[in-house]
Amino acid sequence: GENVEQHPSTLSVQEGDSAVIKCTYSDSASNYFPWYKQELGKGPQLIIDIRSNVGEKKDQRIAVTLNKTAKHFSLHITETQPEDSAVYFCAATSINSGGSNYKLTFGKGTLLTVNP
Amino acid sequence: DGGITQSPKYLFRKEGQNVTLSCEQNLNHDAMYWYRQDPGQGLRLIYYSQIVNDFQKGDIAEGYSVSREKKESFPLTVTSAQKNPTAFYLCASSLNRGVGEAFFGQGTRLTVV
């Protein structure tokens, strides 16, 4: 099955700096890679995702890059703000037209702290 | 408003008792999932269901049971056979057939004493 490794487990940055979180996956069949943000005591919320047919996707201050050959993908947050402080999870899965077996495999999470 | 609702938010039970966690969604999603979250462990899949009256075991199904009698409901029972039940439980749902995003509920924190 799929295995997702996420680094670092904790990350502390100054407000305004950039933050980068990296994930690797093992299953070459995986083709969908979402990133979730989880605030304390709440459920995860999708912040950005990327499919294997593109190498980069950007949404305002957040971007995700994907290297299929190396089987790794990264989350980039620019101009960080204190409200970006949360736990971030990467995940991977294989979605096909048949729709069977959609199961997200998650990394262990990164606690991001943005210091004012 | 459409969404996925878990109840209760906090649950306390004595050791040896079964307990059922509720998950309801009004998003008309076909697929529903239960994850367990422990500190430093990420999210681990317990059970998932892609259609009514059908469900499959995830990676850590032992000691848990589910049912999917209605499209909008996917309750999880934590049985007395689960050796370490204290955890944060998350329910999620998604459209089936190739659409990716999974929506999560707000979670239930179960404490067994």
Coordinates of C-alpha atoms in Angstrom, one line a residue:
Chain A
G1 CA 0.0 0.0 0.0
E2 CA 0.8 3.7 -0.1
N3 CA 3.3 5.2 2.4
V4 CA 3.6 9.0 2.9
E5 CA 6.5 10.5 4.8
Q6 CA 6.2 14.2 5.9
H7 CA 9.0 16.6 7.1
P8 CA 9.6 18.4 9.2
S9 CA 7.4 17.5 12.1
T10 CA 7.6 21.0 13.6
L11 CA 8.4 24.3 11.9
S12 CA 8.8 27.7 13.4
V13 CA 9.1 30.8 11.3
Q14 CA 8.9 34.6 11.8
E15 CA 5.9 36.4 10.4
G16 CA 6.5 37.4 6.8
D17 CA 8.9 34.5 6.1
S18 CA 8.2 31.6 3.9
A19 CA 7.5 28.0 5.1
V20 CA 8.1 24.8 3.1
I21 CA 6.8 21.4 4.1
K22 CA 7.9 18.3 2.1
C23 CA 6.3 14.9 1.5
T24 CA 7.3 11.8 -0.3
Y25 CA 5.1 8.9 -1.4
S26 CA 5.8 5.3 -2.4
D27 CA 3.1 4.2 -4.8
S28 CA 3.7 5.4 -8.3
A29 CA 0.0 4.9 -9.0
S30 CA -1.0 7.8 -6.7
N31 CA -2.3 10.7 -8.8
Y32 CA -4.0 13.0 -6.3
F33 CA -2.2 15.0 -3.6
P34 CA -4.2 17.2 -1.2
W35 CA -2.9 19.3 1.6
Y36 CA -5.0 19.9 4.7
K37 CA -4.8 22.5 7.5
Q38 CA -6.0 21.5 10.9
E39 CA -6.6 24.0 13.7
L40 CA -6.7 22.9 17.3
G41 CA -9.7 20.9 18.2
K42 CA -11.1 21.0 14.7
G43 CA -11.3 18.8 11.6
P44 CA -8.8 19.2 8.7
Q45 CA -9.8 21.5 5.9
L46 CA -8.5 21.2 2.4
I47 CA -6.3 24.2 1.4
I48 CA -4.9 23.1 -1.9
D49 CA -4.5 20.0 -4.0
I50 CA -2.7 18.9 -7.1
R51 CA -3.2 16.1 -9.6
S52 CA -0.4 14.2 -11.3
N53 CA -0.9 15.9 -14.7
V54 CA 0.5 19.2 -13.4
G55 CA 3.8 20.1 -11.7
E56 CA 2.7 23.2 -9.8
K57 CA -0.4 24.9 -8.5
K58 CA -0.8 28.2 -6.8
D59 CA -3.5 29.9 -4.8
Q60 CA -2.6 33.3 -3.5
R61 CA 0.1 32.7 -0.8
I62 CA 0.0 29.0 -1.1
A63 CA 1.6 26.8 -3.7
V64 CA 2.2 23.1 -4.2
T65 CA 4.8 21.5 -6.4
L66 CA 4.9 17.9 -7.5
N67 CA 7.8 15.8 -8.8
K68 CA 6.4 12.6 -10.1
T69 CA 9.8 11.1 -11.0
A70 CA 11.1 11.6 -7.5
K71 CA 7.7 10.9 -5.9
H72 CA 7.7 14.0 -3.8
F73 CA 5.5 17.0 -3.4
S74 CA 5.8 20.2 -1.3
L75 CA 3.7 22.9 0.2
H76 CA 5.0 26.5 0.1
I77 CA 3.5 29.3 2.1
T78 CA 4.8 32.8 1.5
E79 CA 4.4 35.9 3.6
T80 CA 3.3 33.8 6.6
Q81 CA 0.9 35.3 9.1
P82 CA 0.1 34.2 12.7
E83 CA -3.2 32.8 11.5
D84 CA -1.3 30.3 9.4
S85 CA -0.2 28.6 12.6
A86 CA -1.8 25.1 12.5
V87 CA -1.0 21.4 11.8
Y88 CA -0.6 20.7 8.1
F89 CA -1.1 17.3 6.6
C90 CA -0.2 16.0 3.2
A91 CA -1.9 13.0 1.7
A92 CA -1.9 10.8 -1.4
T93 CA -4.3 8.5 -3.2
S94 CA -5.1 7.0 -6.5
I95 CA -8.3 8.2 -8.2
N96 CA -9.4 6.5 -11.4
S97 CA -12.4 6.7 -13.6
G98 CA -13.7 3.5 -12.1
G99 CA -14.0 5.3 -8.7
S100 CA -13.0 2.3 -6.7
N101 CA -10.7 2.4 -3.7
Y102 CA -10.5 6.1 -2.9
K103 CA -8.5 6.1 0.3
L104 CA -6.3 8.9 1.4
T105 CA -3.0 8.0 3.0
F106 CA -1.8 10.8 5.3
G107 CA 1.6 12.0 6.4
K108 CA 2.1 12.4 10.1
G109 CA 1.6 16.2 10.0
T110 CA 3.7 19.3 10.5
L111 CA 3.1 21.8 13.3
L112 CA 3.7 25.2 11.9
T113 CA 4.1 28.1 14.3
V114 CA 4.3 31.6 12.9
N115 CA 5.8 34.0 15.4
P116 CA 4.6 37.7 15.3
Chain B
D1 CA -25.9 24.8 4.9
G2 CA -24.3 21.6 3.6
G3 CA -21.8 19.9 5.7
I4 CA -20.7 16.9 7.7
T5 CA -21.7 16.7 11.4
Q6 CA -20.2 14.6 14.1
S7 CA -21.7 14.2 17.5
P8 CA -20.9 14.5 20.3
K9 CA -17.8 16.7 20.4
Y10 CA -16.6 15.1 23.6
L11 CA -17.4 11.6 24.9
F12 CA -16.4 9.8 28.0
R13 CA -17.0 6.1 28.6
K14 CA -15.9 3.5 31.1
E15 CA -13.6 0.8 30.0
G16 CA -15.4 -2.3 28.7
Q17 CA -18.4 -0.4 27.3
N18 CA -19.2 -0.1 23.6
V19 CA -19.8 3.4 22.4
T20 CA -21.2 4.7 19.1
L21 CA -20.0 7.9 17.4
S22 CA -22.4 9.6 15.0
C23 CA -21.6 11.0 11.6
E24 CA -24.2 12.6 9.3
Q25 CA -23.7 14.5 6.0
N26 CA -26.1 16.4 3.8
L27 CA -23.6 16.9 0.9
N28 CA -25.2 14.0 -1.1
H29 CA -21.7 12.3 -1.0
D30 CA -21.5 8.6 -1.9
A31 CA -18.4 7.8 0.1
M32 CA -17.8 8.2 3.8
Y33 CA -14.7 7.4 6.0
W34 CA -13.7 7.1 9.6
Y35 CA -10.2 8.1 10.7
R36 CA -8.5 8.0 14.0
Q37 CA -6.0 10.7 15.0
D38 CA -3.4 10.2 17.7
P39 CA -0.6 12.7 18.6
G40 CA 2.3 12.3 16.2
Q41 CA 0.5 9.6 14.2
G42 CA -1.4 11.5 11.6
L43 CA -4.7 10.2 10.4
R44 CA -5.2 6.5 10.1
L45 CA -8.2 5.0 8.2
I46 CA -10.5 2.7 10.3
Y47 CA -13.4 2.0 7.8
Y48 CA -14.7 3.4 4.6
S49 CA -17.9 3.0 2.6
Q50 CA -18.3 3.9 -1.0
I51 CA -22.0 3.1 -1.3
V52 CA -25.0 2.4 0.9
N53 CA -25.0 -1.1 2.5
D54 CA -21.3 -1.7 1.7
F55 CA -18.2 -0.9 3.6
Q56 CA -14.5 -2.0 3.8
K57 CA -11.9 -2.3 6.5
G58 CA -9.2 0.3 6.6
D59 CA -5.8 0.0 8.1
I60 CA -6.8 -0.2 11.8
A61 CA -10.3 -1.8 11.8
E62 CA -9.8 -4.2 14.7
G63 CA -12.1 -3.4 17.6
Y64 CA -14.4 -1.1 15.5
S65 CA -17.6 -1.7 13.6
V66 CA -19.7 0.4 11.2
S67 CA -22.9 0.4 9.3
R68 CA -24.2 2.3 6.3
E69 CA -27.9 1.9 6.1
K70 CA -28.5 5.4 4.8
K71 CA -26.5 7.4 2.4
E72 CA -26.2 10.3 4.8
S73 CA -25.2 8.4 7.9
F74 CA -22.1 6.3 8.8
P75 CA -22.0 5.6 12.6
L76 CA -18.9 4.1 14.1
T77 CA -19.0 1.8 17.2
V78 CA -15.9 1.5 19.3
T79 CA -16.2 -1.9 21.0
S80 CA -14.7 -3.2 24.1
A81 CA -12.3 -5.2 22.0
Q82 CA -10.5 -2.0 21.0
K83 CA -7.4 -2.0 23.3
N84 CA -6.6 1.7 23.2
P85 CA -9.8 3.6 22.3
T86 CA -8.9 7.0 23.7
A87 CA -8.4 9.2 20.6
F88 CA -9.7 11.9 18.3
Y89 CA -12.1 10.4 15.7
L90 CA -12.7 12.1 12.4
C91 CA -15.4 11.4 9.9
A92 CA -15.1 12.4 6.2
S93 CA -17.1 12.2 3.1
S94 CA -16.5 12.7 -0.6
L95 CA -18.1 12.3 -4.0
N96 CA -17.2 8.9 -5.6
R97 CA -16.1 8.3 -9.1
G98 CA -12.9 10.3 -9.6
V99 CA -13.6 13.5 -7.7
G100 CA -10.9 14.1 -5.0
E101 CA -11.9 16.4 -2.2
A102 CA -12.8 14.9 1.1
F103 CA -14.7 17.0 3.6
F104 CA -14.1 16.4 7.3
G105 CA -16.3 16.8 10.3
Q106 CA -15.2 18.6 13.5
G107 CA -14.3 15.4 15.2
T108 CA -15.2 13.5 18.4
R109 CA -12.8 13.2 21.2
L110 CA -13.3 9.9 23.0
T111 CA -11.9 9.3 26.4
V112 CA -12.1 5.9 28.0
V113 CA -11.5 5.8 31.8

